[in-house]
XYZ file of N, CA and C in Angstrom:
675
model
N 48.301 3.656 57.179
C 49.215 2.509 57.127
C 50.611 2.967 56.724
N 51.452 2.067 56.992
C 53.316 2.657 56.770
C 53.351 1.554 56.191
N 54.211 1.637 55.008
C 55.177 0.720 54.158
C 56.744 1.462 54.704
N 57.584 0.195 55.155
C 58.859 0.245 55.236
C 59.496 -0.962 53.589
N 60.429 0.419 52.388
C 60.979 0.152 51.954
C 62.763 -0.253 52.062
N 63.047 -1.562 52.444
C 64.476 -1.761 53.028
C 65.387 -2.660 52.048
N 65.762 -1.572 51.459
C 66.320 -1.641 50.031
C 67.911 -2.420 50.359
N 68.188 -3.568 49.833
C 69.518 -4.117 49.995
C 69.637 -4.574 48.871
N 69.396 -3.850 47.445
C 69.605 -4.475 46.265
C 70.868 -4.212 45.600
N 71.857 -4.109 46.605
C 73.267 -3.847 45.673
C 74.501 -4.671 46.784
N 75.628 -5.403 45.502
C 76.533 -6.065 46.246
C 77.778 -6.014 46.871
N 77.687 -4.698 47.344
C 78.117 -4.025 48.735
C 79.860 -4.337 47.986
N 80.482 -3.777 46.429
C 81.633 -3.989 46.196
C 83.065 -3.536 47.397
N 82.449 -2.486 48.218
C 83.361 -1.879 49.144
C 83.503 -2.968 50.321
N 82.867 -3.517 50.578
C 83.199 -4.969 51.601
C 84.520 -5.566 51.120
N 84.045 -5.906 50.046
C 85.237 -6.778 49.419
C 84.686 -8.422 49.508
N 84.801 -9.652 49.107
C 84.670 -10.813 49.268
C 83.612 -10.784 48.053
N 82.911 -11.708 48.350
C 81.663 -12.375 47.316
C 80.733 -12.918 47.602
N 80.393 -12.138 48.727
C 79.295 -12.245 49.608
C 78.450 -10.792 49.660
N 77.451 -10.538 49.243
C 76.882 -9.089 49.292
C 76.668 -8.937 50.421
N 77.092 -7.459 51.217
C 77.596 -7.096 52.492
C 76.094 -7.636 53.275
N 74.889 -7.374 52.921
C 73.490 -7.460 53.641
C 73.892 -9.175 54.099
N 74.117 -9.790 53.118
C 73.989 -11.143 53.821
C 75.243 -11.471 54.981
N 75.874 -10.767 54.849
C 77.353 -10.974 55.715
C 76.805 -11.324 57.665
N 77.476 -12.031 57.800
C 76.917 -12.505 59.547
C 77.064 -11.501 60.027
N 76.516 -10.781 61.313
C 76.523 -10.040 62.388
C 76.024 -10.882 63.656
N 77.077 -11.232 64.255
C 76.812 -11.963 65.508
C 76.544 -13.294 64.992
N 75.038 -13.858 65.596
C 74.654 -14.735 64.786
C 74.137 -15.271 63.315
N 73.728 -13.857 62.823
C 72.598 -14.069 61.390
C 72.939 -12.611 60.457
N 72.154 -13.157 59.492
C 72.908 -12.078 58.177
C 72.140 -10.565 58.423
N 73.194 -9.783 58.146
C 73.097 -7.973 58.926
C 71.577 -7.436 58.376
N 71.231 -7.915 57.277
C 69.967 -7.801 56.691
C 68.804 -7.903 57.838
N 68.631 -9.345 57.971
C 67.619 -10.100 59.144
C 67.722 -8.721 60.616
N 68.774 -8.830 61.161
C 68.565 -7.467 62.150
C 68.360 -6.289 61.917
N 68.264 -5.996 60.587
C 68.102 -4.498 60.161
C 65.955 -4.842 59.929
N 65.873 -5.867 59.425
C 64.264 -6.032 59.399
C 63.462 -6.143 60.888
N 64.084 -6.890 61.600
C 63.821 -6.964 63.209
C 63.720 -5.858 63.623
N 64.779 -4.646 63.162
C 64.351 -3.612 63.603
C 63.350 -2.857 64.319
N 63.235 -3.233 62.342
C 61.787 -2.606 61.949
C 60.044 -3.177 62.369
N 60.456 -3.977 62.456
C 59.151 -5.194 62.849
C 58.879 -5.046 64.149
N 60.038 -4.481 65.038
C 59.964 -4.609 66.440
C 58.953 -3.330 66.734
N 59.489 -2.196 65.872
C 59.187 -1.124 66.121
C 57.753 -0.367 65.753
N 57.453 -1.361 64.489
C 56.202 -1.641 64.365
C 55.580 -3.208 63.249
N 55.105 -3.273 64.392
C 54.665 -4.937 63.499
C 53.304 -4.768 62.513
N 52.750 -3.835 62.834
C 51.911 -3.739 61.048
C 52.329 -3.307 60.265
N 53.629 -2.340 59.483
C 54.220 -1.856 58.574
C 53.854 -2.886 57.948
N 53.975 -2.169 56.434
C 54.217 -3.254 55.317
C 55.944 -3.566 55.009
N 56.137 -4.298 54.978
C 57.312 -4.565 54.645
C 58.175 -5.032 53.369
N 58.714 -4.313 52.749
C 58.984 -4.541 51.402
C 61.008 -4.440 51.234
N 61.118 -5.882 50.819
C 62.848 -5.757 50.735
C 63.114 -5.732 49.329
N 63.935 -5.292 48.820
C 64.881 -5.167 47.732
C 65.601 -6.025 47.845
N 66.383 -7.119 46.898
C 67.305 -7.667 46.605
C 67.852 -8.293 45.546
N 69.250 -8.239 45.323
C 70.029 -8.730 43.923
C 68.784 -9.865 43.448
N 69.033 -9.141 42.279
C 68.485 -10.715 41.116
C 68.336 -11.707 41.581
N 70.021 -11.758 41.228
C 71.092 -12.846 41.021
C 70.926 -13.591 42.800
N 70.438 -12.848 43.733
C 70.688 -13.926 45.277
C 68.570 -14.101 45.885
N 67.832 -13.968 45.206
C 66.993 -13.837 45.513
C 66.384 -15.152 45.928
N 66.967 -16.529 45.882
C 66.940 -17.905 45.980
C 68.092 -18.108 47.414
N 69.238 -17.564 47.376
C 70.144 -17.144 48.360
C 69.339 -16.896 49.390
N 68.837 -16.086 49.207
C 67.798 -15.166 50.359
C 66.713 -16.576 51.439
N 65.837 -16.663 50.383
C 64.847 -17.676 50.661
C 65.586 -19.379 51.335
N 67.026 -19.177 50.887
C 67.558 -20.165 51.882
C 68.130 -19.835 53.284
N 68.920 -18.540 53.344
C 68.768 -18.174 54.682
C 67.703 -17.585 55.097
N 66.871 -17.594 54.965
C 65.491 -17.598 56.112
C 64.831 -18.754 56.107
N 65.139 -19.500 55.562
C 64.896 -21.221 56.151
C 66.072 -21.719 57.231
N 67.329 -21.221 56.567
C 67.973 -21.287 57.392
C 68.256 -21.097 59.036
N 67.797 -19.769 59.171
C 67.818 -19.322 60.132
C 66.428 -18.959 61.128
N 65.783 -19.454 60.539
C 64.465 -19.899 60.615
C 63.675 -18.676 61.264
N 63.713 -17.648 60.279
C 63.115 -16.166 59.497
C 62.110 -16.291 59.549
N 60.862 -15.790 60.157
C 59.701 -16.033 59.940
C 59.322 -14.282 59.909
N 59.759 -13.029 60.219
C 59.266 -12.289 60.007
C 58.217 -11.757 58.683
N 56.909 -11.622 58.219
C 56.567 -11.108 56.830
C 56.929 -10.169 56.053
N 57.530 -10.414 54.795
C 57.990 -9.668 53.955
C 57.591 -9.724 52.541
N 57.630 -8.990 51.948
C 57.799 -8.424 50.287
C 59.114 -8.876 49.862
N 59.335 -9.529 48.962
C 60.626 -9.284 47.957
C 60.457 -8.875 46.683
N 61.495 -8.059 46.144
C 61.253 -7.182 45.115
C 63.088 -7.588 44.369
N 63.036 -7.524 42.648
C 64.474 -7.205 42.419
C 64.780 -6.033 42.478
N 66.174 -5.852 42.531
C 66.518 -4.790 42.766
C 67.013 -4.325 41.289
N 67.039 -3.188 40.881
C 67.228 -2.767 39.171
C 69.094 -2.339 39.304
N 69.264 -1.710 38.280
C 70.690 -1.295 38.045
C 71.187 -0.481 38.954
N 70.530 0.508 39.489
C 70.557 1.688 39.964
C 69.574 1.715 41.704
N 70.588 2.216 42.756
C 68.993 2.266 43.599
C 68.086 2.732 42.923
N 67.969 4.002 42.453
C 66.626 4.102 42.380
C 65.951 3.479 41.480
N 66.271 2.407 40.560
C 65.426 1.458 39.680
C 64.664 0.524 40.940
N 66.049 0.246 41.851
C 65.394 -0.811 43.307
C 63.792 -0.454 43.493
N 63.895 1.134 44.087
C 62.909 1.374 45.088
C 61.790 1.952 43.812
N 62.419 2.301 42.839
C 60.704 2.242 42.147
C 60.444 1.002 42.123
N 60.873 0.043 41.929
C 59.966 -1.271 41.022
C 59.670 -1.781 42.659
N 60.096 -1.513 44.232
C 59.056 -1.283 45.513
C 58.493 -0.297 45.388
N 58.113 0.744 44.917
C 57.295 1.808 45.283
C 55.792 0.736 44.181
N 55.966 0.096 43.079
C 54.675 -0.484 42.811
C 53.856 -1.395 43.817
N 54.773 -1.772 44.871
C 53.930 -3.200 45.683
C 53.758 -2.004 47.377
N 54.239 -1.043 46.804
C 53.908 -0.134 48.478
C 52.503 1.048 48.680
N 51.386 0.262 49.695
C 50.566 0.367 49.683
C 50.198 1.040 50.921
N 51.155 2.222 51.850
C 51.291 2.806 52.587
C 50.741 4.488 52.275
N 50.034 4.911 53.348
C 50.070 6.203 53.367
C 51.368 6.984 53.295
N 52.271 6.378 54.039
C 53.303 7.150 54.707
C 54.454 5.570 54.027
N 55.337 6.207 53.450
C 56.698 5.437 52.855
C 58.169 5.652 53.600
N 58.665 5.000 54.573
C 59.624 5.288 54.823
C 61.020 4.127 54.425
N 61.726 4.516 53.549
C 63.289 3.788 52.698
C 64.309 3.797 53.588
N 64.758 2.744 53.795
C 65.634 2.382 54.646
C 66.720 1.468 54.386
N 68.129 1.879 54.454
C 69.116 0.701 53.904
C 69.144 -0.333 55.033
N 69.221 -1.692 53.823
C 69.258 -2.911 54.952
C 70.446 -3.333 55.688
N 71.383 -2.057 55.552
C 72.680 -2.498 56.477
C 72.752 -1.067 57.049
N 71.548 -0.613 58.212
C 71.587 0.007 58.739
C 71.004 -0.744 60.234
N 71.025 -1.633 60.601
C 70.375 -1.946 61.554
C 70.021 -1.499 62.911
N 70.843 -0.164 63.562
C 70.920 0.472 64.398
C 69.948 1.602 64.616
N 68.944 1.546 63.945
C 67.848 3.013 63.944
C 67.285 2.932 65.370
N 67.178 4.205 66.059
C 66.793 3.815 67.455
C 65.472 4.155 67.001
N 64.423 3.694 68.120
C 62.948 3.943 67.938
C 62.287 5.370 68.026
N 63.256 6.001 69.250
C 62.702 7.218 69.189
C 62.932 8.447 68.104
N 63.995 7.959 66.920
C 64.095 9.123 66.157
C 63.137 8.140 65.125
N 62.576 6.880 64.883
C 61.240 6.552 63.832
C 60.247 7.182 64.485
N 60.050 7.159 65.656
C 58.980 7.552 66.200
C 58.748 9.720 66.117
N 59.946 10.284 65.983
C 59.815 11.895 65.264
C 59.829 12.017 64.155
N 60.338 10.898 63.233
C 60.309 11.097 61.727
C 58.707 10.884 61.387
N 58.391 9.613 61.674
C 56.930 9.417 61.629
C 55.768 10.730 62.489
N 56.299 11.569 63.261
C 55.516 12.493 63.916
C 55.437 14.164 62.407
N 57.024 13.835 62.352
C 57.032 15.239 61.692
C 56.655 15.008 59.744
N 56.849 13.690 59.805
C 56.127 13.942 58.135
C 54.899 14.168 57.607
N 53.889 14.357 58.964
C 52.357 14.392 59.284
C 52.379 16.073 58.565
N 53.302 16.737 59.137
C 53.000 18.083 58.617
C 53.950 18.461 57.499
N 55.104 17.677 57.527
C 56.384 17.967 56.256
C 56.260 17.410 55.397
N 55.707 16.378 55.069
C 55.733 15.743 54.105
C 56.901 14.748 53.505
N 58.235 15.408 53.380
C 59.184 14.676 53.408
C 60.587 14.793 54.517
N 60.713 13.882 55.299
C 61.231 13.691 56.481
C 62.821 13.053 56.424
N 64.292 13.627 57.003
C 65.029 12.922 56.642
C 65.949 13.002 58.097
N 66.744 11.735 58.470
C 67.327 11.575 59.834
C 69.085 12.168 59.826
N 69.803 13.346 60.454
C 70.733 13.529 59.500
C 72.049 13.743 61.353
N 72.422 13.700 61.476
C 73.664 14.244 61.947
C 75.122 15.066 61.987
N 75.194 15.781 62.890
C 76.792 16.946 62.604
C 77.800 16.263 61.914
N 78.103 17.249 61.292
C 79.296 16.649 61.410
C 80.986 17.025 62.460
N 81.633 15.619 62.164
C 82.498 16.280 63.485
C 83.325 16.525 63.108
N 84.586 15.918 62.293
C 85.672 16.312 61.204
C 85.565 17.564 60.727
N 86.726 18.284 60.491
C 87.082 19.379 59.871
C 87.144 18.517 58.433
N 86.325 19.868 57.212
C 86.529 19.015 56.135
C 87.139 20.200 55.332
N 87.241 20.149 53.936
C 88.223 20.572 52.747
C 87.518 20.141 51.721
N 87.346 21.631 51.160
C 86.638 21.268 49.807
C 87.674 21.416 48.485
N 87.544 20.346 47.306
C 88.849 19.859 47.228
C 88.534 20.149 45.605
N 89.677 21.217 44.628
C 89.232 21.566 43.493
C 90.279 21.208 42.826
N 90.509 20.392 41.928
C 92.099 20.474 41.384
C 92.779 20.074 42.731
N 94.153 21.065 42.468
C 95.151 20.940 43.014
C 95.031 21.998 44.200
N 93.655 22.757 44.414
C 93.139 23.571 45.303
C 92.501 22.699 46.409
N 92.996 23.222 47.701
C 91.416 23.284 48.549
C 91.785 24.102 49.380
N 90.449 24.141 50.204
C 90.058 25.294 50.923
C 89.487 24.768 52.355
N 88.993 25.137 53.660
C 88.522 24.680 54.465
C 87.302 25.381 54.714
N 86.404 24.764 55.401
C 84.729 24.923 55.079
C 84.218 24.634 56.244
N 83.004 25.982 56.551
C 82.774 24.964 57.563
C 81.541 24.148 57.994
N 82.364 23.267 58.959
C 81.546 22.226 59.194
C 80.351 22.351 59.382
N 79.219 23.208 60.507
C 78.311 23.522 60.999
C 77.045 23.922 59.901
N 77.896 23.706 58.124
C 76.983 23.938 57.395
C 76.532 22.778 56.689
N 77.098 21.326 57.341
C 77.058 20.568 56.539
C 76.559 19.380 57.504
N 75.656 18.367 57.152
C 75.182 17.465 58.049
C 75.413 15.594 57.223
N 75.472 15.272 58.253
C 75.678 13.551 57.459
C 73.961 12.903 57.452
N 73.795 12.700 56.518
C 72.708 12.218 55.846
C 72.379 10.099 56.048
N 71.220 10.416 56.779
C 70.921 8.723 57.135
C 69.435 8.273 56.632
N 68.870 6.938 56.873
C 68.067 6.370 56.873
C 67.392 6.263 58.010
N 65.689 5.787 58.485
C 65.111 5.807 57.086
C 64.916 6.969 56.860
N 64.483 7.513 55.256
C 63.708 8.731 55.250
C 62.061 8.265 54.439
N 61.239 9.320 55.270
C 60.087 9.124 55.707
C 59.226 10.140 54.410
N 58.533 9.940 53.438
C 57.499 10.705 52.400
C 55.924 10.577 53.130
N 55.091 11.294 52.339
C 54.280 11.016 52.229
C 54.170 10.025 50.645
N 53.022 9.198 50.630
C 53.483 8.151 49.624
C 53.097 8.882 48.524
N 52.184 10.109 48.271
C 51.933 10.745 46.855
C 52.886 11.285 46.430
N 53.792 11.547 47.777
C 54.978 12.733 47.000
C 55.890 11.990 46.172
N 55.997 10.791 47.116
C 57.570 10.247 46.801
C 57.096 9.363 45.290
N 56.401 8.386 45.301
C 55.244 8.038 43.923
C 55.848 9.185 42.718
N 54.897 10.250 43.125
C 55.347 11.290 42.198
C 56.714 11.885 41.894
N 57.554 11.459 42.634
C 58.928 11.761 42.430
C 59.690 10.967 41.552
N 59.137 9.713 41.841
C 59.796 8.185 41.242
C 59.300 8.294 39.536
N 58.077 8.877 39.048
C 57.384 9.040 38.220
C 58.983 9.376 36.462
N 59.806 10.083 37.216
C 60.834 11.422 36.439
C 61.934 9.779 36.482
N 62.780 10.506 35.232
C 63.994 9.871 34.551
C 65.149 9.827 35.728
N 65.914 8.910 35.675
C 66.937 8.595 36.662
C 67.804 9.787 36.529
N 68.630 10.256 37.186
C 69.677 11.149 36.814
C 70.861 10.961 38.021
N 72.089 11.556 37.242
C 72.920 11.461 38.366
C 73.529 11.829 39.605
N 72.233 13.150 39.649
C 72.622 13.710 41.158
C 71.404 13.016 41.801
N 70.854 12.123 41.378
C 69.835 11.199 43.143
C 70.845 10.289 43.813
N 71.103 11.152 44.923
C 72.430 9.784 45.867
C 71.214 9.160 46.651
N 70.335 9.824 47.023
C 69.111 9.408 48.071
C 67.779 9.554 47.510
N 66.839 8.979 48.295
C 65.669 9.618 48.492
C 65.162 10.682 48.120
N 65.605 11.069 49.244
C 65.714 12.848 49.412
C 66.004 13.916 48.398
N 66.887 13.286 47.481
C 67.174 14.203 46.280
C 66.671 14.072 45.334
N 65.558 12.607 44.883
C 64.874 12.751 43.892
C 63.835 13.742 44.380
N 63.327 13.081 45.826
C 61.971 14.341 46.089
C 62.124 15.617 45.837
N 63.342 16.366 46.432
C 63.830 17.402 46.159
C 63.704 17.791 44.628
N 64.223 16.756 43.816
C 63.995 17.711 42.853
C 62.913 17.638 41.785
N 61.744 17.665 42.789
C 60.271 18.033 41.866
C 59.759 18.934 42.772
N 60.816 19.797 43.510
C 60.695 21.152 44.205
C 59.852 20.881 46.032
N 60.102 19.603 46.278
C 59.462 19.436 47.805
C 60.597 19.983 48.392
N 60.339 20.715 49.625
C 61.286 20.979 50.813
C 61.326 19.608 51.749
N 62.691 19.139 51.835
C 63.542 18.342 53.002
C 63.341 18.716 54.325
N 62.981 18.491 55.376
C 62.910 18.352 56.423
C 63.397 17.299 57.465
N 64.550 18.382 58.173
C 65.543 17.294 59.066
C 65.237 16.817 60.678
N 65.328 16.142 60.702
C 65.149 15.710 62.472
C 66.525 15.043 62.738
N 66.616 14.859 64.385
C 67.875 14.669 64.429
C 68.019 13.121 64.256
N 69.260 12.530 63.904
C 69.135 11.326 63.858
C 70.209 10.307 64.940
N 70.337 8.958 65.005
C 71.304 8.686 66.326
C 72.600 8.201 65.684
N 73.378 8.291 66.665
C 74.864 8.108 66.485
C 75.142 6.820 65.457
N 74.735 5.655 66.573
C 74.579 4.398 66.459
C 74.166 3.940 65.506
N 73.201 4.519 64.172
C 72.728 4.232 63.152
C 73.861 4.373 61.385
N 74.910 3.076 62.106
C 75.678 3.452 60.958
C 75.372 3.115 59.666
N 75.783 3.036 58.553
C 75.622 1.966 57.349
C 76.577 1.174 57.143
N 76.733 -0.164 57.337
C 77.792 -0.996 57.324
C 78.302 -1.091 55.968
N 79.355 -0.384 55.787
C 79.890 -0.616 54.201
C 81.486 -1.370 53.854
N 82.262 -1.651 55.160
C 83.234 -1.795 54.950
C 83.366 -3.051 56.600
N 84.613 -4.019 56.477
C 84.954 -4.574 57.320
C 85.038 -3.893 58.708
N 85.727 -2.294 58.781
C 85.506 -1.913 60.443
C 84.142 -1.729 60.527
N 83.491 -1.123 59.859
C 82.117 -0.573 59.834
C 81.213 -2.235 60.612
N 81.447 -3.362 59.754
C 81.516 -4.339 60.520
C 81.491 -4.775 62.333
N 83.041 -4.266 62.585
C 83.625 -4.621 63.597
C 82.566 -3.866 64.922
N 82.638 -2.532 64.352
C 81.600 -1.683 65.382
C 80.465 -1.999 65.222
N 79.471 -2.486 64.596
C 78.446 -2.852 64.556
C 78.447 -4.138 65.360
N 79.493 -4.956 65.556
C 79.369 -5.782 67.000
C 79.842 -5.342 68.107
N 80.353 -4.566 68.198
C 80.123 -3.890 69.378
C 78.889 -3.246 69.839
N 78.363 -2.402 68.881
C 77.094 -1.434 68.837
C 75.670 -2.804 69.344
N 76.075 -3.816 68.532
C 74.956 -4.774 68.884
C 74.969 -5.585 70.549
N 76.465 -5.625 70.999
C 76.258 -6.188 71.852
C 76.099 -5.102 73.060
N 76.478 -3.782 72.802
C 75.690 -2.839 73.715
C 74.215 -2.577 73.940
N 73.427 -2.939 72.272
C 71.995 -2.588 73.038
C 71.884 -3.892 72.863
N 72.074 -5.139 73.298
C 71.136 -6.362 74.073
C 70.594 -5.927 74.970
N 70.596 -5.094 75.642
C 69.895 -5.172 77.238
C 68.901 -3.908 76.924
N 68.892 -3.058 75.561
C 68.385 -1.846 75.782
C 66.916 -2.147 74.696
N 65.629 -1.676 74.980
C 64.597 -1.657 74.353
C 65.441 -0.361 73.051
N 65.559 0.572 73.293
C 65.364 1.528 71.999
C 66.468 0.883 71.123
């Protein structure tokens, strides 16, 4: 069995407004709801487990009356910290296989769930990542230097555990180098394992980030993946 953890327990301050970015419209309905469709489309027995603010968890339960949401889900609060979010989901996730996913990613194509889910059979922990294309600068003080790119990859959702590992990862004290997943597992000494991931799978964090995500949506209407 797969548990999909689709963590939207934080209020997206880089948007700006007073609206937490997950609930923000995309097209017709809040960016959240198409990021779960996704997932549901792609497989409808997952377990499904969402994260969300405290403070909107009544919010929530009115837009999916609203919008008349019937997909099945888990709700969970979300803690101070992601990773307070996805432990206090890692107690209600009852999956062999755990894959965490931000809920303002709605763009995951099927065929890179469908290699993440192939390659965590033998890796154990699975993560979706892309080149980068920018020339970057690593920036010290009043120093920098240029670096290169080809050693460095952009890091996405979902990423895919086996559920003992990641369990056992969640087990250890918060600290401040977990930006992801991936780096708590990492550091109870599991090796990361990358597959490639798609363009199109942005994280909506800001108003353009927005703008392209209606574009991005009204390009795949017509496309299954």
């Amino acid at each position: 069995m797969l548990t999909f953890i689709i963590t939207a327990g934080g209020i997206g301050k880089r948007m700006g407004g007073s609206i937490p970015k997950q609930f923000l419209l995309l097209n017709d309905k809040p960016i959240l709801m198409h990021t779960i469709e996704r997932i549901h489309s792609f497989d409808a027995t997952a377990q499904l487990i969402v994260t969300l603010p405290v403070d909107y968890l009544k919010d929530w339960e009115e837009m999916c009356q609203k919008y008349a949401f019937q997909i099945k889900h888990e709700v969970v609060s979300g803690g101070e910290e992601r990773f307070d979010s996805i432990k206090n989901a890692l107690e209600k996730a009852s999956g062999d296989w755990i894959a965490v996913h931000d809920g303002v990613r709605p763009f995951v194509s099927k065929s890179v769930l469908n290699q993440l889910l192939l390659e965590v059979k033998s890796h154990r922990a699975v993560i979706p990542t892309i080149p980068v294309k920018e020339s970057l600068r690593l920036v010290e003080g009043e120093n920098s230097a240029a670096v290169p790119r080809n050693h460095y990859q952009i890091v996405q959702t979902p990423q895919v555990f086996e559920a003992k590992l990641i369990k056992k990862a969640y087990e250890q004290k918060y600290a401040l180098t977990f930006t992801d997943d991936a780096s708590v597992v990492e550091s109870i000494g599991a090796r990361i394992h990358l597959v490639s991931g798609n363009e199109e799978n942005i994280k909506i964090t800001n108003p353009i980030d927005l703008s392209i995500a209606g574009l991005i949506l009204k390009d795949w209407g017509a496309k299954s993946d």
